[in-house]
mmCIF file with all atom_site columns, C-alpha atoms in Angstrom:
data_model
loop_
_atom_site.group_PDB
_atom_site.id
_atom_site.type_symbol
_atom_site.label_atom_id
_atom_site.label_alt_id
_atom_site.label_comp_id
_atom_site.label_asym_id
_atom_site.label_entity_id
_atom_site.label_seq_id
_atom_site.pdbx_PDB_ins_code
_atom_site.Cartn_x
_atom_site.Cartn_y
_atom_site.Cartn_z
_atom_site.occupancy
_atom_site.B_iso_or_equiv
_atom_site.pdbx_formal_charge
_atom_site.auth_seq_id
_atom_site.auth_comp_id
_atom_site.auth_asym_id
_atom_site.auth_atom_id
_atom_site.pdbx_PDB_model_num
ATOM 1   C CA . GLN I 1 1   ? 45.760 -28.297 21.696 1.00 93.00 ? 29  GLN I CA 1
ATOM 2   C CA . VAL I 1 2   ? 47.576 -31.647 22.216 1.00 95.00 ? 30  VAL I CA 1
ATOM 3   C CA . GLN I 1 3   ? 45.679 -34.275 24.144 1.00 97.00 ? 31  GLN I CA 1
ATOM 4   C CA . LEU I 1 4   ? 46.518 -37.800 25.260 1.00 98.00 ? 32  LEU I CA 1
ATOM 5   C CA . GLN I 1 5   ? 44.111 -40.377 26.349 1.00 98.00 ? 33  GLN I CA 1
ATOM 6   C CA . GLU I 1 6   ? 44.860 -43.825 27.871 1.00 98.00 ? 34  GLU I CA 1
ATOM 7   C CA . SER I 1 7   ? 42.645 -46.797 27.400 1.00 98.00 ? 35  SER I CA 1
ATOM 8   C CA . GLY I 1 8   ? 42.745 -50.385 28.511 1.00 97.00 ? 36  GLY I CA 1
ATOM 9   C CA . PRO I 1 9   ? 41.542 -52.801 31.159 1.00 97.00 ? 37  PRO I CA 1
ATOM 10  C CA . GLY I 1 10  ? 41.376 -51.477 34.681 1.00 96.00 ? 38  GLY I CA 1
ATOM 11  C CA . LEU I 1 11  ? 41.802 -54.952 36.199 1.00 98.00 ? 39  LEU I CA 1
ATOM 12  C CA . VAL I 1 12  ? 44.417 -57.503 35.168 1.00 98.00 ? 40  VAL I CA 1
ATOM 13  C CA . LYS I 1 13  ? 44.901 -60.902 36.857 1.00 98.00 ? 41  LYS I CA 1
ATOM 14  C CA . PRO I 1 14  ? 48.341 -61.808 38.269 1.00 98.00 ? 42  PRO I CA 1
ATOM 15  C CA . SER I 1 15  ? 50.751 -63.278 35.672 1.00 97.00 ? 43  SER I CA 1
ATOM 16  C CA . GLN I 1 16  ? 48.731 -61.933 32.718 1.00 98.00 ? 44  GLN I CA 1
ATOM 17  C CA . THR I 1 17  ? 49.551 -59.189 30.376 1.00 98.00 ? 45  THR I CA 1
ATOM 18  C CA . LEU I 1 18  ? 48.752 -55.450 31.021 1.00 98.00 ? 46  LEU I CA 1
ATOM 19  C CA . SER I 1 19  ? 47.942 -53.779 27.723 1.00 98.00 ? 47  SER I CA 1
ATOM 20  C CA . LEU I 1 20  ? 47.297 -49.995 27.397 1.00 98.00 ? 48  LEU I CA 1
ATOM 21  C CA . THR I 1 21  ? 46.910 -47.781 24.426 1.00 98.00 ? 49  THR I CA 1
ATOM 22  C CA . CYS I 1 22  ? 47.509 -44.002 24.282 1.00 98.00 ? 50  CYS I CA 1
ATOM 23  C CA . THR I 1 23  ? 45.545 -42.054 21.665 1.00 98.00 ? 51  THR I CA 1
ATOM 24  C CA . VAL I 1 24  ? 46.996 -38.704 20.556 1.00 98.00 ? 52  VAL I CA 1
ATOM 25  C CA . SER I 1 25  ? 45.228 -35.876 19.190 1.00 97.00 ? 53  SER I CA 1
ATOM 26  C CA . GLY I 1 26  ? 46.553 -32.436 18.198 1.00 96.00 ? 54  GLY I CA 1
ATOM 27  C CA . ALA I 1 27  ? 49.930 -33.836 17.385 1.00 96.00 ? 55  ALA I CA 1
ATOM 28  C CA . SER I 1 28  ? 51.391 -36.572 15.213 1.00 96.00 ? 56  SER I CA 1
ATOM 29  C CA . VAL I 1 29  ? 53.298 -39.399 16.718 1.00 96.00 ? 57  VAL I CA 1
ATOM 30  C CA . SER I 1 30  ? 55.134 -39.575 13.256 1.00 94.00 ? 58  SER I CA 1
ATOM 31  C CA . SER I 1 31  ? 56.709 -36.087 13.989 1.00 90.00 ? 59  SER I CA 1
ATOM 32  C CA . ALA I 1 32  ? 60.360 -35.890 15.134 1.00 92.00 ? 60  ALA I CA 1
ATOM 33  C CA . GLY I 1 33  ? 61.284 -34.122 18.322 1.00 91.00 ? 61  GLY I CA 1
ATOM 34  C CA . TYR I 1 34  ? 59.046 -35.810 20.831 1.00 95.00 ? 62  TYR I CA 1
ATOM 35  C CA . PHE I 1 35  ? 59.328 -39.021 22.880 1.00 96.00 ? 63  PHE I CA 1
ATOM 36  C CA . TRP I 1 36  ? 56.062 -40.730 23.493 1.00 97.00 ? 64  TRP I CA 1
ATOM 37  C CA . SER I 1 37  ? 56.378 -42.065 27.045 1.00 97.00 ? 65  SER I CA 1
ATOM 38  C CA . TRP I 1 38  ? 54.802 -44.181 29.802 1.00 98.00 ? 66  TRP I CA 1
ATOM 39  C CA . ILE I 1 39  ? 55.057 -43.152 33.312 1.00 98.00 ? 67  ILE I CA 1
ATOM 40  C CA . ARG I 1 40  ? 53.363 -44.804 36.296 1.00 98.00 ? 68  ARG I CA 1
ATOM 41  C CA . GLN I 1 41  ? 52.524 -43.877 39.910 1.00 97.00 ? 69  GLN I CA 1
ATOM 42  C CA . HIS I 1 42  ? 52.021 -46.492 42.501 1.00 94.00 ? 70  HIS I CA 1
ATOM 43  C CA . PRO I 1 43  ? 49.046 -45.597 44.875 1.00 89.00 ? 71  PRO I CA 1
ATOM 44  C CA . GLY I 1 44  ? 50.097 -42.806 47.237 1.00 85.00 ? 72  GLY I CA 1
ATOM 45  C CA . ARG I 1 45  ? 53.645 -42.769 45.991 1.00 88.00 ? 73  ARG I CA 1
ATOM 46  C CA . GLY I 1 46  ? 55.923 -41.129 43.530 1.00 89.00 ? 74  GLY I CA 1
ATOM 47  C CA . LEU I 1 47  ? 56.426 -41.264 39.892 1.00 96.00 ? 75  LEU I CA 1
ATOM 48  C CA . GLU I 1 48  ? 58.241 -44.038 37.934 1.00 97.00 ? 76  GLU I CA 1
ATOM 49  C CA . TRP I 1 49  ? 59.287 -43.434 34.354 1.00 96.00 ? 77  TRP I CA 1
ATOM 50  C CA . ILE I 1 50  ? 58.683 -46.656 32.256 1.00 97.00 ? 78  ILE I CA 1
ATOM 51  C CA . GLY I 1 51  ? 60.084 -45.853 28.781 1.00 96.00 ? 79  GLY I CA 1
ATOM 52  C CA . TYR I 1 52  ? 59.474 -44.140 25.503 1.00 96.00 ? 80  TYR I CA 1
ATOM 53  C CA . ILE I 1 53  ? 59.117 -44.712 21.733 1.00 97.00 ? 81  ILE I CA 1
ATOM 54  C CA . TYR I 1 54  ? 60.360 -42.232 19.091 1.00 96.00 ? 82  TYR I CA 1
ATOM 55  C CA . PHE I 1 55  ? 58.750 -41.470 15.775 1.00 94.00 ? 83  PHE I CA 1
ATOM 56  C CA . ASN I 1 56  ? 61.093 -43.823 14.042 1.00 94.00 ? 84  ASN I CA 1
ATOM 57  C CA . GLY I 1 57  ? 60.243 -46.732 16.331 1.00 93.00 ? 85  GLY I CA 1
ATOM 58  C CA . ARG I 1 58  ? 63.382 -46.379 18.596 1.00 95.00 ? 86  ARG I CA 1
ATOM 59  C CA . THR I 1 59  ? 62.485 -47.276 22.104 1.00 95.00 ? 87  THR I CA 1
ATOM 60  C CA . TYR I 1 60  ? 64.166 -47.032 25.445 1.00 94.00 ? 88  TYR I CA 1
ATOM 61  C CA . ASN I 1 61  ? 62.919 -49.062 28.372 1.00 95.00 ? 89  ASN I CA 1
ATOM 62  C CA . ASN I 1 62  ? 63.557 -48.776 32.068 1.00 95.00 ? 90  ASN I CA 1
ATOM 63  C CA . PRO I 1 63  ? 66.013 -51.651 32.919 1.00 95.00 ? 91  PRO I CA 1
ATOM 64  C CA . SER I 1 64  ? 63.909 -52.480 35.876 1.00 95.00 ? 92  SER I CA 1
ATOM 65  C CA . LEU I 1 65  ? 61.042 -53.408 33.654 1.00 96.00 ? 93  LEU I CA 1
ATOM 66  C CA . GLU I 1 66  ? 62.787 -54.166 30.301 1.00 94.00 ? 94  GLU I CA 1
ATOM 67  C CA . SER I 1 67  ? 62.421 -57.928 30.297 1.00 95.00 ? 95  SER I CA 1
ATOM 68  C CA . ARG I 1 68  ? 58.743 -57.659 30.676 1.00 97.00 ? 96  ARG I CA 1
ATOM 69  C CA . MET I 1 69  ? 57.674 -54.576 28.614 1.00 97.00 ? 97  MET I CA 1
ATOM 70  C CA . THR I 1 70  ? 57.189 -53.562 24.997 1.00 97.00 ? 98  THR I CA 1
ATOM 71  C CA . ILE I 1 71  ? 56.311 -50.192 23.709 1.00 98.00 ? 99  ILE I CA 1
ATOM 72  C CA . SER I 1 72  ? 54.948 -49.914 20.083 1.00 97.00 ? 100 SER I CA 1
ATOM 73  C CA . LEU I 1 73  ? 53.706 -47.246 17.726 1.00 97.00 ? 101 LEU I CA 1
ATOM 74  C CA . ASP I 1 74  ? 50.744 -47.293 15.397 1.00 96.00 ? 102 ASP I CA 1
ATOM 75  C CA . THR I 1 75  ? 51.128 -44.257 13.074 1.00 95.00 ? 103 THR I CA 1
ATOM 76  C CA . SER I 1 76  ? 48.017 -45.132 11.172 1.00 96.00 ? 104 SER I CA 1
ATOM 77  C CA . LYS I 1 77  ? 45.876 -44.508 14.202 1.00 97.00 ? 105 LYS I CA 1
ATOM 78  C CA . ASN I 1 78  ? 48.198 -41.936 15.908 1.00 97.00 ? 106 ASN I CA 1
ATOM 79  C CA . GLN I 1 79  ? 48.547 -44.146 18.916 1.00 98.00 ? 107 GLN I CA 1
ATOM 80  C CA . PHE I 1 80  ? 51.310 -45.787 20.957 1.00 98.00 ? 108 PHE I CA 1
ATOM 81  C CA . SER I 1 81  ? 50.924 -48.734 23.329 1.00 98.00 ? 109 SER I CA 1
ATOM 82  C CA . LEU I 1 82  ? 52.529 -50.445 26.376 1.00 98.00 ? 110 LEU I CA 1
ATOM 83  C CA . LYS I 1 83  ? 52.497 -54.113 27.127 1.00 98.00 ? 111 LYS I CA 1
ATOM 84  C CA . LEU I 1 84  ? 53.724 -55.501 30.464 1.00 98.00 ? 112 LEU I CA 1
ATOM 85  C CA . THR I 1 85  ? 53.799 -59.192 30.921 1.00 98.00 ? 113 THR I CA 1
ATOM 86  C CA . SER I 1 86  ? 53.729 -61.428 33.911 1.00 98.00 ? 114 SER I CA 1
ATOM 87  C CA . VAL I 1 87  ? 52.196 -58.727 36.104 1.00 98.00 ? 115 VAL I CA 1
ATOM 88  C CA . THR I 1 88  ? 52.086 -58.911 39.959 1.00 97.00 ? 116 THR I CA 1
ATOM 89  C CA . ALA I 1 89  ? 50.380 -56.715 42.608 1.00 96.00 ? 117 ALA I CA 1
ATOM 90  C CA . ALA I 1 90  ? 53.462 -54.520 42.391 1.00 96.00 ? 118 ALA I CA 1
ATOM 91  C CA . ASP I 1 91  ? 52.339 -53.318 38.921 1.00 97.00 ? 119 ASP I CA 1
ATOM 92  C CA . THR I 1 92  ? 49.182 -51.850 40.417 1.00 97.00 ? 120 THR I CA 1
ATOM 93  C CA . ALA I 1 93  ? 49.548 -48.204 39.672 1.00 98.00 ? 121 ALA I CA 1
ATOM 94  C CA . VAL I 1 94  ? 48.029 -45.182 37.706 1.00 98.00 ? 122 VAL I CA 1
ATOM 95  C CA . TYR I 1 95  ? 49.504 -45.377 34.284 1.00 98.00 ? 123 TYR I CA 1
ATOM 96  C CA . TYR I 1 96  ? 50.158 -42.192 32.327 1.00 98.00 ? 124 TYR I CA 1
ATOM 97  C CA . CYS I 1 97  ? 50.985 -41.736 28.775 1.00 98.00 ? 125 CYS I CA 1
ATOM 98  C CA . ALA I 1 98  ? 52.864 -38.564 28.094 1.00 98.00 ? 126 ALA I CA 1
ATOM 99  C CA . ARG I 1 99  ? 54.830 -36.482 25.555 1.00 97.00 ? 127 ARG I CA 1
ATOM 100 C CA . ASP I 1 100 ? 58.467 -35.772 26.451 1.00 96.00 ? 128 ASP I CA 1
ATOM 101 C CA . ARG I 1 101 ? 59.968 -32.874 24.589 1.00 93.00 ? 129 ARG I CA 1
ATOM 102 C CA . GLY I 1 102 ? 63.384 -34.102 24.330 1.00 85.00 ? 130 GLY I CA 1
ATOM 103 C CA . ALA I 1 103 ? 65.222 -30.930 23.708 1.00 80.00 ? 131 ALA I CA 1
ATOM 104 C CA . GLU I 1 104 ? 63.595 -29.102 26.579 1.00 81.00 ? 132 GLU I CA 1
ATOM 105 C CA . GLY I 1 105 ? 64.028 -32.109 28.845 1.00 83.00 ? 133 GLY I CA 1
ATOM 106 C CA . SER I 1 106 ? 60.597 -32.388 30.298 1.00 93.00 ? 134 SER I CA 1
ATOM 107 C CA . VAL I 1 107 ? 57.082 -33.804 29.777 1.00 95.00 ? 135 VAL I CA 1
ATOM 108 C CA . ASP I 1 108 ? 54.725 -31.106 28.613 1.00 94.00 ? 136 ASP I CA 1
ATOM 109 C CA . CYS I 1 109 ? 51.616 -33.210 27.986 1.00 96.00 ? 137 CYS I CA 1
ATOM 110 C CA . TRP I 1 110 ? 50.076 -35.975 30.003 1.00 98.00 ? 138 TRP I CA 1
ATOM 111 C CA . GLY I 1 111 ? 47.115 -38.105 29.640 1.00 98.00 ? 139 GLY I CA 1
ATOM 112 C CA . GLN I 1 112 ? 44.732 -38.091 32.551 1.00 97.00 ? 140 GLN I CA 1
ATOM 113 C CA . GLY I 1 113 ? 46.004 -41.423 33.824 1.00 98.00 ? 141 GLY I CA 1
ATOM 114 C CA . THR I 1 114 ? 44.286 -44.798 34.139 1.00 98.00 ? 142 THR I CA 1
ATOM 115 C CA . LEU I 1 115 ? 44.406 -46.956 37.341 1.00 98.00 ? 143 LEU I CA 1
ATOM 116 C CA . VAL I 1 116 ? 45.326 -50.578 36.596 1.00 98.00 ? 144 VAL I CA 1
ATOM 117 C CA . THR I 1 117 ? 44.804 -52.992 39.415 1.00 98.00 ? 145 THR I CA 1
ATOM 118 C CA . VAL I 1 118 ? 46.449 -56.435 39.458 1.00 98.00 ? 146 VAL I CA 1
ATOM 119 C CA . SER I 1 119 ? 44.221 -58.748 41.407 1.00 97.00 ? 147 SER I CA 1
ATOM 120 C CA . SER I 1 120 ? 42.606 -62.020 41.006 1.00 95.00 ? 148 SER I CA 1
ATOM 121 C CA . ASP Q 2 1   ? 70.194 -45.032 38.101 1.00 95.00 ? 27  ASP Q CA 1
ATOM 122 C CA . ILE Q 2 2   ? 70.422 -41.419 39.262 1.00 97.00 ? 28  ILE Q CA 1
ATOM 123 C CA . GLN Q 2 3   ? 68.801 -41.037 42.624 1.00 97.00 ? 29  GLN Q CA 1
ATOM 124 C CA . MET Q 2 4   ? 66.809 -37.737 43.245 1.00 98.00 ? 30  MET Q CA 1
ATOM 125 C CA . THR Q 2 5   ? 66.194 -36.695 46.833 1.00 98.00 ? 31  THR Q CA 1
ATOM 126 C CA . GLN Q 2 6   ? 63.816 -33.905 47.690 1.00 98.00 ? 32  GLN Q CA 1
ATOM 127 C CA . SER Q 2 7   ? 63.628 -32.008 50.977 1.00 98.00 ? 33  SER Q CA 1
ATOM 128 C CA . PRO Q 2 8   ? 61.491 -31.540 52.852 1.00 97.00 ? 34  PRO Q CA 1
ATOM 129 C CA . SER Q 2 9   ? 59.022 -34.314 52.277 1.00 97.00 ? 35  SER Q CA 1
ATOM 130 C CA . THR Q 2 10  ? 56.270 -32.217 53.776 1.00 97.00 ? 36  THR Q CA 1
ATOM 131 C CA . LEU Q 2 11  ? 56.066 -28.426 54.106 1.00 96.00 ? 37  LEU Q CA 1
ATOM 132 C CA . SER Q 2 12  ? 53.398 -26.453 55.928 1.00 96.00 ? 38  SER Q CA 1
ATOM 133 C CA . ALA Q 2 13  ? 53.082 -22.915 54.913 1.00 96.00 ? 39  ALA Q CA 1
ATOM 134 C CA . SER Q 2 14  ? 50.620 -20.015 54.742 1.00 96.00 ? 40  SER Q CA 1
ATOM 135 C CA . VAL Q 2 15  ? 49.284 -17.980 51.880 1.00 96.00 ? 41  VAL Q CA 1
ATOM 136 C CA . GLY Q 2 16  ? 51.871 -15.121 50.994 1.00 96.00 ? 42  GLY Q CA 1
ATOM 137 C CA . ASP Q 2 17  ? 54.858 -17.194 52.321 1.00 97.00 ? 43  ASP Q CA 1
ATOM 138 C CA . ARG Q 2 18  ? 57.972 -17.645 50.297 1.00 97.00 ? 44  ARG Q CA 1
ATOM 139 C CA . VAL Q 2 19  ? 58.849 -21.392 50.204 1.00 97.00 ? 45  VAL Q CA 1
ATOM 140 C CA . THR Q 2 20  ? 61.797 -23.309 48.775 1.00 98.00 ? 46  THR Q CA 1
ATOM 141 C CA . ILE Q 2 21  ? 62.021 -26.969 47.955 1.00 98.00 ? 47  ILE Q CA 1
ATOM 142 C CA . THR Q 2 22  ? 65.336 -28.636 47.351 1.00 98.00 ? 48  THR Q CA 1
ATOM 143 C CA . CYS Q 2 23  ? 66.207 -31.472 45.044 1.00 98.00 ? 49  CYS Q CA 1
ATOM 144 C CA . ARG Q 2 24  ? 69.608 -33.251 45.109 1.00 98.00 ? 50  ARG Q CA 1
ATOM 145 C CA . ALA Q 2 25  ? 70.896 -35.654 42.508 1.00 98.00 ? 51  ALA Q CA 1
ATOM 146 C CA . SER Q 2 26  ? 73.179 -38.551 43.353 1.00 98.00 ? 52  SER Q CA 1
ATOM 147 C CA . GLN Q 2 27  ? 75.480 -37.416 40.510 1.00 98.00 ? 53  GLN Q CA 1
ATOM 148 C CA . SER Q 2 28  ? 75.487 -34.470 38.197 1.00 98.00 ? 54  SER Q CA 1
ATOM 149 C CA . VAL Q 2 29  ? 72.573 -33.912 35.819 1.00 97.00 ? 55  VAL Q CA 1
ATOM 150 C CA . SER Q 2 30  ? 74.041 -30.597 34.490 1.00 96.00 ? 56  SER Q CA 1
ATOM 151 C CA . ASN Q 2 31  ? 70.929 -28.481 33.991 1.00 96.00 ? 57  ASN Q CA 1
ATOM 152 C CA . TRP Q 2 32  ? 68.581 -31.352 32.925 1.00 97.00 ? 58  TRP Q CA 1
ATOM 153 C CA . LEU Q 2 33  ? 66.152 -30.875 35.799 1.00 97.00 ? 59  LEU Q CA 1
ATOM 154 C CA . ALA Q 2 34  ? 62.389 -30.316 35.681 1.00 98.00 ? 60  ALA Q CA 1
ATOM 155 C CA . TRP Q 2 35  ? 59.921 -29.438 38.354 1.00 98.00 ? 61  TRP Q CA 1
ATOM 156 C CA . TYR Q 2 36  ? 56.261 -30.562 38.253 1.00 98.00 ? 62  TYR Q CA 1
ATOM 157 C CA . GLN Q 2 37  ? 53.231 -29.797 40.291 1.00 98.00 ? 63  GLN Q CA 1
ATOM 158 C CA . GLN Q 2 38  ? 50.493 -32.429 41.008 1.00 97.00 ? 64  GLN Q CA 1
ATOM 159 C CA . LYS Q 2 39  ? 47.115 -32.163 42.601 1.00 97.00 ? 65  LYS Q CA 1
ATOM 160 C CA . PRO Q 2 40  ? 45.166 -35.050 43.812 1.00 94.00 ? 66  PRO Q CA 1
ATOM 161 C CA . GLY Q 2 41  ? 43.648 -37.200 41.073 1.00 94.00 ? 67  GLY Q CA 1
ATOM 162 C CA . LYS Q 2 42  ? 45.382 -35.164 38.379 1.00 97.00 ? 68  LYS Q CA 1
ATOM 163 C CA . ALA Q 2 43  ? 48.405 -35.703 36.144 1.00 97.00 ? 69  ALA Q CA 1
ATOM 164 C CA . PRO Q 2 44  ? 51.559 -33.644 36.936 1.00 97.00 ? 70  PRO Q CA 1
ATOM 165 C CA . LYS Q 2 45  ? 52.048 -30.327 35.326 1.00 98.00 ? 71  LYS Q CA 1
ATOM 166 C CA . VAL Q 2 46  ? 55.402 -29.013 34.326 1.00 98.00 ? 72  VAL Q CA 1
ATOM 167 C CA . LEU Q 2 47  ? 56.414 -25.745 36.008 1.00 98.00 ? 73  LEU Q CA 1
ATOM 168 C CA . ILE Q 2 48  ? 60.142 -25.452 35.261 1.00 98.00 ? 74  ILE Q CA 1
ATOM 169 C CA . TYR Q 2 49  ? 62.448 -27.143 32.750 1.00 97.00 ? 75  TYR Q CA 1
ATOM 170 C CA . LYS Q 2 50  ? 66.175 -27.095 32.187 1.00 97.00 ? 76  LYS Q CA 1
ATOM 171 C CA . ALA Q 2 51  ? 66.516 -26.140 35.902 1.00 97.00 ? 77  ALA Q CA 1
ATOM 172 C CA . SER Q 2 52  ? 65.459 -22.470 35.551 1.00 98.00 ? 78  SER Q CA 1
ATOM 173 C CA . SER Q 2 53  ? 63.289 -22.024 32.394 1.00 97.00 ? 79  SER Q CA 1
ATOM 174 C CA . LEU Q 2 54  ? 59.683 -21.116 33.255 1.00 98.00 ? 80  LEU Q CA 1
ATOM 175 C CA . GLU Q 2 55  ? 57.154 -23.129 31.334 1.00 97.00 ? 81  GLU Q CA 1
ATOM 176 C CA . SER Q 2 56  ? 54.799 -20.947 29.306 1.00 96.00 ? 82  SER Q CA 1
ATOM 177 C CA . GLY Q 2 57  ? 51.587 -20.081 31.220 1.00 96.00 ? 83  GLY Q CA 1
ATOM 178 C CA . VAL Q 2 58  ? 53.138 -20.656 34.512 1.00 98.00 ? 84  VAL Q CA 1
ATOM 179 C CA . PRO Q 2 59  ? 52.951 -17.790 37.001 1.00 98.00 ? 85  PRO Q CA 1
ATOM 180 C CA . SER Q 2 60  ? 56.237 -15.890 37.527 1.00 98.00 ? 86  SER Q CA 1
ATOM 181 C CA . ARG Q 2 61  ? 56.064 -16.533 41.330 1.00 98.00 ? 87  ARG Q CA 1
ATOM 182 C CA . PHE Q 2 62  ? 57.600 -19.866 40.472 1.00 98.00 ? 88  PHE Q CA 1
ATOM 183 C CA . SER Q 2 63  ? 61.310 -19.968 39.837 1.00 98.00 ? 89  SER Q CA 1
ATOM 184 C CA . GLY Q 2 64  ? 64.035 -22.662 39.668 1.00 98.00 ? 90  GLY Q CA 1
ATOM 185 C CA . SER Q 2 65  ? 67.698 -22.611 40.078 1.00 98.00 ? 91  SER Q CA 1
ATOM 186 C CA . GLY Q 2 66  ? 70.721 -24.759 40.358 1.00 98.00 ? 92  GLY Q CA 1
ATOM 187 C CA . SER Q 2 67  ? 72.919 -27.100 38.369 1.00 98.00 ? 93  SER Q CA 1
ATOM 188 C CA . GLY Q 2 68  ? 74.917 -30.219 38.744 1.00 98.00 ? 94  GLY Q CA 1
ATOM 189 C CA . THR Q 2 69  ? 73.551 -31.921 41.800 1.00 98.00 ? 95  THR Q CA 1
ATOM 190 C CA . GLU Q 2 70  ? 71.634 -29.268 43.670 1.00 98.00 ? 96  GLU Q CA 1
ATOM 191 C CA . PHE Q 2 71  ? 68.475 -27.508 42.606 1.00 98.00 ? 97  PHE Q CA 1
ATOM 192 C CA . THR Q 2 72  ? 65.748 -25.488 44.248 1.00 98.00 ? 98  THR Q CA 1
ATOM 193 C CA . LEU Q 2 73  ? 62.216 -24.555 43.446 1.00 98.00 ? 99  LEU Q CA 1
ATOM 194 C CA . THR Q 2 74  ? 60.999 -21.259 44.949 1.00 98.00 ? 100 THR Q CA 1
ATOM 195 C CA . ILE Q 2 75  ? 57.551 -19.888 45.157 1.00 98.00 ? 101 ILE Q CA 1
ATOM 196 C CA . SER Q 2 76  ? 57.854 -16.259 45.965 1.00 97.00 ? 102 SER Q CA 1
ATOM 197 C CA . SER Q 2 77  ? 54.339 -15.652 47.405 1.00 96.00 ? 103 SER Q CA 1
ATOM 198 C CA . LEU Q 2 78  ? 52.127 -18.633 48.061 1.00 97.00 ? 104 LEU Q CA 1
ATOM 199 C CA . GLN Q 2 79  ? 48.722 -18.574 46.542 1.00 96.00 ? 105 GLN Q CA 1
ATOM 200 C CA . PRO Q 2 80  ? 45.804 -20.892 47.542 1.00 95.00 ? 106 PRO Q CA 1
ATOM 201 C CA . ASP Q 2 81  ? 46.085 -22.763 44.213 1.00 96.00 ? 107 ASP Q CA 1
ATOM 202 C CA . ASP Q 2 82  ? 49.772 -23.729 45.035 1.00 97.00 ? 108 ASP Q CA 1
ATOM 203 C CA . PHE Q 2 83  ? 48.976 -26.234 47.694 1.00 94.00 ? 109 PHE Q CA 1
ATOM 204 C CA . ALA Q 2 84  ? 49.914 -29.485 45.955 1.00 97.00 ? 110 ALA Q CA 1
ATOM 205 C CA . THR Q 2 85  ? 52.756 -31.995 45.670 1.00 97.00 ? 111 THR Q CA 1
ATOM 206 C CA . TYR Q 2 86  ? 55.977 -31.070 43.850 1.00 98.00 ? 112 TYR Q CA 1
ATOM 207 C CA . TYR Q 2 87  ? 58.310 -33.391 42.102 1.00 98.00 ? 113 TYR Q CA 1
ATOM 208 C CA . CYS Q 2 88  ? 61.622 -32.815 40.527 1.00 98.00 ? 114 CYS Q CA 1
ATOM 209 C CA . GLN Q 2 89  ? 62.839 -35.071 37.567 1.00 97.00 ? 115 GLN Q CA 1
ATOM 210 C CA . GLN Q 2 90  ? 66.249 -35.516 36.056 1.00 97.00 ? 116 GLN Q CA 1
ATOM 211 C CA . CYS Q 2 91  ? 66.375 -35.734 32.297 1.00 95.00 ? 117 CYS Q CA 1
ATOM 212 C CA . ASN Q 2 92  ? 70.096 -36.178 31.965 1.00 95.00 ? 118 ASN Q CA 1
ATOM 213 C CA . SER Q 2 93  ? 70.386 -39.853 31.641 1.00 93.00 ? 119 SER Q CA 1
ATOM 214 C CA . TYR Q 2 94  ? 68.154 -42.946 31.226 1.00 92.00 ? 120 TYR Q CA 1
ATOM 215 C CA . PRO Q 2 95  ? 66.284 -44.086 33.028 1.00 94.00 ? 121 PRO Q CA 1
ATOM 216 C CA . TYR Q 2 96  ? 64.878 -40.603 33.932 1.00 95.00 ? 122 TYR Q CA 1
ATOM 217 C CA . THR Q 2 97  ? 64.090 -40.618 37.546 1.00 96.00 ? 123 THR Q CA 1
ATOM 218 C CA . PHE Q 2 98  ? 61.830 -38.392 39.926 1.00 97.00 ? 124 PHE Q CA 1
ATOM 219 C CA . GLY Q 2 99  ? 62.288 -37.219 43.388 1.00 97.00 ? 125 GLY Q CA 1
ATOM 220 C CA . GLN Q 2 100 ? 59.902 -38.745 46.044 1.00 97.00 ? 126 GLN Q CA 1
ATOM 221 C CA . GLY Q 2 101 ? 57.917 -35.562 46.231 1.00 97.00 ? 127 GLY Q CA 1
ATOM 222 C CA . THR Q 2 102 ? 57.250 -32.662 48.545 1.00 98.00 ? 128 THR Q CA 1
ATOM 223 C CA . LYS Q 2 103 ? 53.706 -32.113 49.689 1.00 97.00 ? 129 LYS Q CA 1
ATOM 224 C CA . LEU Q 2 104 ? 52.971 -28.496 50.453 1.00 97.00 ? 130 LEU Q CA 1
ATOM 225 C CA . ASP Q 2 105 ? 50.018 -28.004 52.588 1.00 94.00 ? 131 ASP Q CA 1
ATOM 226 C CA . ILE Q 2 106 ? 48.324 -25.281 54.537 1.00 88.00 ? 132 ILE Q CA 1
ATOM 227 C CA . LYS Q 2 107 ? 49.517 -24.212 57.858 1.00 87.00 ? 133 LYS Q CA 1
#
């Protein structure tokens, strides 16, 4: 059974960097075919796709966030991470890590989500 | 970016009803369309992928149809567990985008 678990600070000050890690169990981030993704949901609102990283390190970032974000892979720990710099209150959201199946065109596994609040 | 628009935004229905939710794309996404169900405080769960393929383990009362720019999610006979928010997502081109959601509540 594949499981994903987000970890990181729940409170970040404005202008600082949001850092989250997703630990994957039951699957390998080094395997082809899946896109390890970040998706966020602003309170009471819809879903926003942030970006993904592939097993070979290839990434795609949402252009709306691209200048501030980095997604990286740590195959030794079976983890992938998100860094978002210069955060503002608009970055307050529940952040999900997720597995996108690529060929089936959908996300089949999600972390439980972690609320990150940007506030001083 | 491809804009996804769902209708209605809210839907009130009763157990046993047949309900349909529509999702329209601002440009063709072929059949690269997924439907998710989300309950409060939980992550979304995929129901349908590639417009009409039923995810393993999802009850057969859920079905999807459409291609190009117009898609529908149908629940043939609502069950108490189905009251939730539903989202469509296009997976045709980056950045992937979601509809704004349809909240299905009890009449």
